[in-house]
Amino acid sequence: MASFPEPIESALKELSRLPGVGKKSAMRILYHLLKGGSGTIEGLENALRLLKENIEKCPLCRGYKEKTAECPICCDPRRDLGLLCVVESTQDLHLIDSTSAFNGSYFVLHGLLSPFKGIGPEALGLEELRDRLDPGMLREVIIATPYTAEGEATSSFILSMIEGTGIKASRIGMGIPIGSDLSFVDPETLSRALSGRREVK
Amino acid sequence: MASFPEPIESALKELSRLPGVGKKSAMRILYHLLKGGSGTIEGLENALRLLKENIEKCPLCRGYKEKTAECPICCDPRRDLGLLCVVESTQDLHLIDSTSAFNGSYFVLHGLLSPFKGIGPEALGLEELRDRLDPGMLREVIIATPYTAEGEATSSFILSMIEGTGIKASRIGMGIPIGSDLSFVDPETLSRALSGRREVK
């Protein structure tokens, strides 16, 4: 008969926007939060505030880092700065980094080229990537975008940027199922795909 | 190699606590929030704040209501106050209310009796329920707790409270859900559905 109070309606709307959260899961989450009381809600609220206030993109790898700290990826002294791995997202960066099959540096695109979604080279920071293509610094660029239409288009674009620089270009090894997201791949497959990477040009 | 920055770790922890959200979904939600920037995070943050500040339990039905407004359930003038439906959660209250098969009042337990989890009658507000068992006001109490061990234990406890008051007590019907195949129903439900058969002519 009656509809939900406004604050509940708007919380449901916000929760349903999250990836993988439908109307029913939003409802479950909402009642879980309400049942836990202000403590439970505050825990999530604080975590979100800290995220908003303290996380920024690293100017070098473009991955997420704490504002008050050095980038744990870029400032790791064990990194081989002659190797650069280009990934779609920070999530992919961490997935690859957790395999220990790669100890070079990273560049996060935060997306893939998509004329359909209006995502062009500027949105992916490809000019910044171009600035890093210094053959005096880099030996090899490993392109680890997924084997999807958008991932391949992005890869081709980056390959054309590398062409003629004298830097070796490679593509993450096939072994990743076509059409699949990197996050669905187990670490073993991922590490084999890295060691089995092939030179494309 | 490197672990996540602290604010990301704590956000992951908070998100994984939500029902139905595992480690992987928490990660997806987190990167969705980070990618959307402060606007996306703020939307959820504000919704949570409003929830915390403006929602309280109605002193009568114990469902959630806006602090500044009357309870839309209890203050609906079309309610039959002689009927009281006892439910496990506000979610169940809204599920039952959306069927329009019931127009009485409600009492939300916010849980079920569970010696294992240390949930006793006080935690469910059963003393408040006892105060409402006035035969001058109530004709019937419908117990709509689920047919689980805890739901049945809670139902028995409430039935013993009603006993001797002269108020009619009933339990929500058990049977085969509409649209379901008999093969999906467990034998216990099936045998109860048979013994609880109703004459159609």
Tab-separated table of N, CA and C in Angstrom, chain B residues 78-158:
chain	number	residue	atom	x	y	z
B	78	ARG	N	-6.913	3.238	6.310
B	78	ARG	CA	-7.647	2.059	5.819
B	78	ARG	C	-7.260	0.772	6.548
B	79	ARG	N	-6.269	0.874	7.456
B	79	ARG	CA	-5.805	-0.333	8.154
B	79	ARG	C	-6.894	-0.900	9.062
B	80	ASP	N	-7.002	-2.207	9.077
B	80	ASP	CA	-7.885	-2.891	10.017
B	80	ASP	C	-7.048	-3.189	11.259
B	81	LEU	N	-7.263	-2.421	12.326
B	81	LEU	CA	-6.404	-2.546	13.506
B	81	LEU	C	-6.726	-3.779	14.351
B	82	GLY	N	-7.755	-4.521	13.941
B	82	GLY	CA	-8.092	-5.752	14.651
B	82	GLY	C	-7.241	-6.936	14.193
B	83	LEU	N	-6.498	-6.739	13.103
B	83	LEU	CA	-5.627	-7.788	12.549
B	83	LEU	C	-4.180	-7.377	12.724
B	84	LEU	N	-3.340	-8.297	13.197
B	84	LEU	CA	-1.924	-7.978	13.367
B	84	LEU	C	-1.087	-9.076	12.730
B	85	CYS	N	-0.193	-8.699	11.852
B	85	CYS	CA	0.672	-9.673	11.190
B	85	CYS	C	2.091	-9.536	11.753
B	86	VAL	N	2.641	-10.628	12.277
B	86	VAL	CA	3.985	-10.606	12.853
B	86	VAL	C	4.981	-11.121	11.810
B	87	VAL	N	5.968	-10.292	11.473
B	87	VAL	CA	6.939	-10.664	10.442
B	87	VAL	C	8.366	-10.581	10.969
B	88	GLU	N	9.263	-11.278	10.282
B	88	GLU	CA	10.664	-11.292	10.684
B	88	GLU	C	11.340	-9.941	10.432
B	89	SER	N	11.038	-9.309	9.294
B	89	SER	CA	11.785	-8.112	8.898
B	89	SER	C	10.892	-7.087	8.200
B	90	THR	N	11.385	-5.857	8.119
B	90	THR	CA	10.653	-4.808	7.408
B	90	THR	C	10.497	-5.193	5.941
B	91	GLN	N	11.507	-5.912	5.435
B	91	GLN	CA	11.460	-6.395	4.059
B	91	GLN	C	10.232	-7.300	3.865
B	92	ASP	N	10.002	-8.212	4.803
B	92	ASP	CA	8.843	-9.097	4.730
B	92	ASP	C	7.550	-8.298	4.855
B	93	LEU	N	7.556	-7.270	5.730
B	93	LEU	CA	6.389	-6.399	5.866
B	93	LEU	C	6.016	-5.834	4.497
B	94	HIS	N	7.015	-5.293	3.788
B	94	HIS	CA	6.716	-4.674	2.492
B	94	HIS	C	6.317	-5.705	1.446
B	95	LEU	N	6.911	-6.904	1.539
B	95	LEU	CA	6.537	-7.965	0.599
B	95	LEU	C	5.069	-8.326	0.777
B	96	ILE	N	4.653	-8.497	2.027
B	96	ILE	CA	3.259	-8.861	2.306
B	96	ILE	C	2.337	-7.706	1.937
B	97	ASP	N	2.769	-6.489	2.269
B	97	ASP	CA	1.930	-5.332	2.003
B	97	ASP	C	1.713	-5.113	0.506
B	98	SER	N	2.719	-5.487	-0.295
B	98	SER	CA	2.605	-5.252	-1.728
B	98	SER	C	1.626	-6.230	-2.379
B	99	THR	N	1.219	-7.284	-1.662
B	99	THR	CA	0.270	-8.234	-2.248
B	99	THR	C	-1.166	-7.726	-2.183
B	100	SER	N	-1.433	-6.754	-1.309
B	100	SER	CA	-2.786	-6.235	-1.081
B	100	SER	C	-3.734	-7.312	-0.564
B	101	ALA	N	-3.180	-8.446	-0.097
B	101	ALA	CA	-4.025	-9.519	0.424
B	101	ALA	C	-4.264	-9.319	1.919
B	102	PHE	N	-3.634	-8.305	2.477
B	102	PHE	CA	-3.714	-8.084	3.920
B	102	PHE	C	-3.775	-6.579	4.158
B	103	ASN	N	-4.726	-6.142	4.960
B	103	ASN	CA	-4.802	-4.710	5.229
B	103	ASN	C	-4.797	-4.414	6.730
B	104	GLY	N	-4.233	-5.341	7.496
B	104	GLY	CA	-4.166	-5.120	8.938
B	104	GLY	C	-2.891	-4.390	9.325
B	105	SER	N	-2.572	-4.428	10.613
B	105	SER	CA	-1.355	-3.766	11.083
B	105	SER	C	-0.230	-4.806	11.206
B	106	TYR	N	0.976	-4.326	11.502
B	106	TYR	CA	2.143	-5.213	11.514
B	106	TYR	C	2.934	-5.105	12.806
B	107	PHE	N	3.739	-6.139	13.035
B	107	PHE	CA	4.730	-6.072	14.095
B	107	PHE	C	5.995	-6.724	13.548
B	108	VAL	N	7.087	-5.944	13.495
B	108	VAL	CA	8.342	-6.448	12.928
B	108	VAL	C	9.280	-6.908	14.051
B	109	LEU	N	9.720	-8.151	13.966
B	109	LEU	CA	10.591	-8.719	15.004
B	109	LEU	C	12.060	-8.323	14.829
B	110	HIS	N	12.466	-8.036	13.609
B	110	HIS	CA	13.880	-7.761	13.286
B	110	HIS	C	14.762	-8.930	13.684
B	111	GLY	N	14.298	-10.140	13.377
B	111	GLY	CA	15.080	-11.329	13.677
B	111	GLY	C	14.166	-12.469	14.064
B	112	LEU	N	14.779	-13.584	14.435
B	112	LEU	CA	14.032	-14.759	14.888
B	112	LEU	C	14.729	-15.300	16.121
B	113	LEU	N	13.983	-15.992	16.968
B	113	LEU	CA	14.583	-16.593	18.162
B	113	LEU	C	15.683	-17.548	17.731
B	114	SER	N	16.832	-17.435	18.362
B	114	SER	CA	17.925	-18.342	18.038
B	114	SER	C	18.881	-18.462	19.215
B	115	PRO	N	18.729	-19.543	20.002
B	115	PRO	CA	19.635	-19.723	21.142
B	115	PRO	C	21.088	-19.791	20.654
B	116	PHE	N	21.265	-20.347	19.452
B	116	PHE	CA	22.601	-20.511	18.878
B	116	PHE	C	23.284	-19.165	18.652
B	117	LYS	N	22.496	-18.179	18.133
B	117	LYS	CA	23.056	-16.847	17.893
B	117	LYS	C	22.854	-15.921	19.094
B	118	GLY	N	22.289	-16.468	20.173
B	118	GLY	CA	22.064	-15.662	21.368
B	118	GLY	C	20.949	-14.643	21.213
B	119	ILE	N	19.978	-14.933	20.340
B	119	ILE	CA	18.859	-14.009	20.154
B	119	ILE	C	17.664	-14.516	20.959
B	120	GLY	N	17.331	-13.800	22.036
B	120	GLY	CA	16.222	-14.174	22.905
B	120	GLY	C	15.021	-13.294	22.678
B	121	PRO	N	13.937	-13.520	23.449
B	121	PRO	CA	12.689	-12.765	23.271
B	121	PRO	C	12.850	-11.247	23.399
B	122	GLU	N	13.775	-10.783	24.272
B	122	GLU	CA	13.943	-9.328	24.457
B	122	GLU	C	14.428	-8.676	23.175
B	123	ALA	N	15.392	-9.335	22.496
B	123	ALA	CA	15.983	-8.770	21.285
B	123	ALA	C	14.923	-8.587	20.199
B	124	LEU	N	13.866	-9.378	20.247
B	124	LEU	CA	12.830	-9.295	19.216
B	124	LEU	C	11.664	-8.401	19.649
B	125	GLY	N	11.790	-7.777	20.814
B	125	GLY	CA	10.731	-6.883	21.283
B	125	GLY	C	9.451	-7.615	21.618
B	126	LEU	N	9.565	-8.876	22.089
B	126	LEU	CA	8.339	-9.651	22.323
B	126	LEU	C	7.533	-9.129	23.509
B	127	GLU	N	8.206	-8.360	24.404
B	127	GLU	CA	7.437	-7.745	25.497
B	127	GLU	C	6.499	-6.666	24.941
B	128	GLU	N	7.025	-5.933	23.947
B	128	GLU	CA	6.186	-4.917	23.294
B	128	GLU	C	5.018	-5.581	22.583
B	129	LEU	N	5.286	-6.751	21.995
B	129	LEU	CA	4.213	-7.474	21.316
B	129	LEU	C	3.155	-7.897	22.336
B	130	ARG	N	3.630	-8.374	23.506
B	130	ARG	CA	2.697	-8.807	24.561
B	130	ARG	C	1.754	-7.653	24.942
B	131	ASP	N	2.331	-6.437	25.029
B	131	ASP	CA	1.517	-5.267	25.383
B	131	ASP	C	0.404	-5.008	24.371
B	132	ARG	N	0.639	-5.481	23.132
B	132	ARG	CA	-0.379	-5.230	22.109
B	132	ARG	C	-1.459	-6.310	22.059
B	133	LEU	N	-1.270	-7.395	22.851
B	133	LEU	CA	-2.219	-8.508	22.802
B	133	LEU	C	-3.453	-8.216	23.660
B	134	ASP	N	-4.183	-7.177	23.265
B	134	ASP	CA	-5.369	-6.762	24.004
B	134	ASP	C	-6.612	-7.228	23.234
B	135	PRO	N	-7.364	-8.181	23.803
B	135	PRO	CA	-8.503	-8.728	23.067
B	135	PRO	C	-9.576	-7.674	22.760
B	136	GLY	N	-9.527	-6.554	23.459
B	136	GLY	CA	-10.461	-5.468	23.151
B	136	GLY	C	-10.083	-4.780	21.842
B	137	MET	N	-8.821	-4.918	21.429
B	137	MET	CA	-8.333	-4.263	20.210
B	137	MET	C	-8.142	-5.264	19.074
B	138	LEU	N	-7.545	-6.420	19.408
B	138	LEU	CA	-7.151	-7.388	18.375
B	138	LEU	C	-8.117	-8.552	18.268
B	139	ARG	N	-8.440	-8.922	16.993
B	139	ARG	CA	-9.236	-10.133	16.757
B	139	ARG	C	-8.324	-11.312	16.442
B	140	GLU	N	-7.262	-11.009	15.661
B	140	GLU	CA	-6.443	-12.116	15.158
B	140	GLU	C	-4.989	-11.692	14.981
B	141	VAL	N	-4.081	-12.611	15.335
B	141	VAL	CA	-2.662	-12.399	15.072
B	141	VAL	C	-2.231	-13.437	14.034
B	142	ILE	N	-1.685	-12.960	12.918
B	142	ILE	CA	-1.194	-13.871	11.879
B	142	ILE	C	0.328	-13.927	12.002
B	143	ILE	N	0.857	-15.107	12.264
B	143	ILE	CA	2.307	-15.228	12.404
B	143	ILE	C	2.890	-15.612	11.050
B	144	ALA	N	3.677	-14.693	10.470
B	144	ALA	CA	4.206	-14.904	9.121
B	144	ALA	C	5.716	-15.128	9.127
B	145	THR	N	6.237	-15.701	10.222
B	145	THR	CA	7.665	-16.044	10.234
B	145	THR	C	7.866	-17.239	9.293
B	146	PRO	N	9.080	-17.405	8.732
B	146	PRO	CA	9.266	-18.482	7.754
B	146	PRO	C	9.182	-19.878	8.381
B	147	TYR	N	9.008	-20.879	7.509
B	147	TYR	CA	8.960	-22.268	7.962
B	147	TYR	C	10.367	-22.856	8.045
B	148	THR	N	11.165	-22.254	8.937
B	148	THR	CA	12.504	-22.767	9.209
B	148	THR	C	12.519	-23.109	10.688
B	149	ALA	N	13.601	-23.730	11.171
B	149	ALA	CA	13.673	-24.086	12.588
B	149	ALA	C	13.478	-22.844	13.458
B	150	GLU	N	14.193	-21.767	13.111
B	150	GLU	CA	14.106	-20.547	13.913
B	150	GLU	C	12.740	-19.876	13.772
B	151	GLY	N	12.209	-19.905	12.552
B	151	GLY	CA	10.895	-19.302	12.311
B	151	GLY	C	9.808	-20.042	13.065
B	152	GLU	N	9.922	-21.374	13.125
B	152	GLU	CA	8.934	-22.193	13.826
B	152	GLU	C	9.050	-22.006	15.336
B	153	ALA	N	10.292	-21.915	15.838
B	153	ALA	CA	10.503	-21.699	17.275
B	153	ALA	C	9.901	-20.365	17.695
B	154	THR	N	10.124	-19.343	16.855
B	154	THR	CA	9.588	-18.015	17.154
B	154	THR	C	8.064	-18.055	17.136
B	155	SER	N	7.518	-18.749	16.138
B	155	SER	CA	6.078	-18.877	16.033
B	155	SER	C	5.497	-19.546	17.281
B	156	SER	N	6.126	-20.646	17.739
B	156	SER	CA	5.638	-21.356	18.937
B	156	SER	C	5.645	-20.439	20.148
B	157	PHE	N	6.720	-19.675	20.280
B	157	PHE	CA	6.836	-18.769	21.421
B	157	PHE	C	5.700	-17.742	21.415
B	158	ILE	N	5.431	-17.167	20.231
B	158	ILE	CA	4.378	-16.157	20.117
B	158	ILE	C	3.009	-16.789	20.361
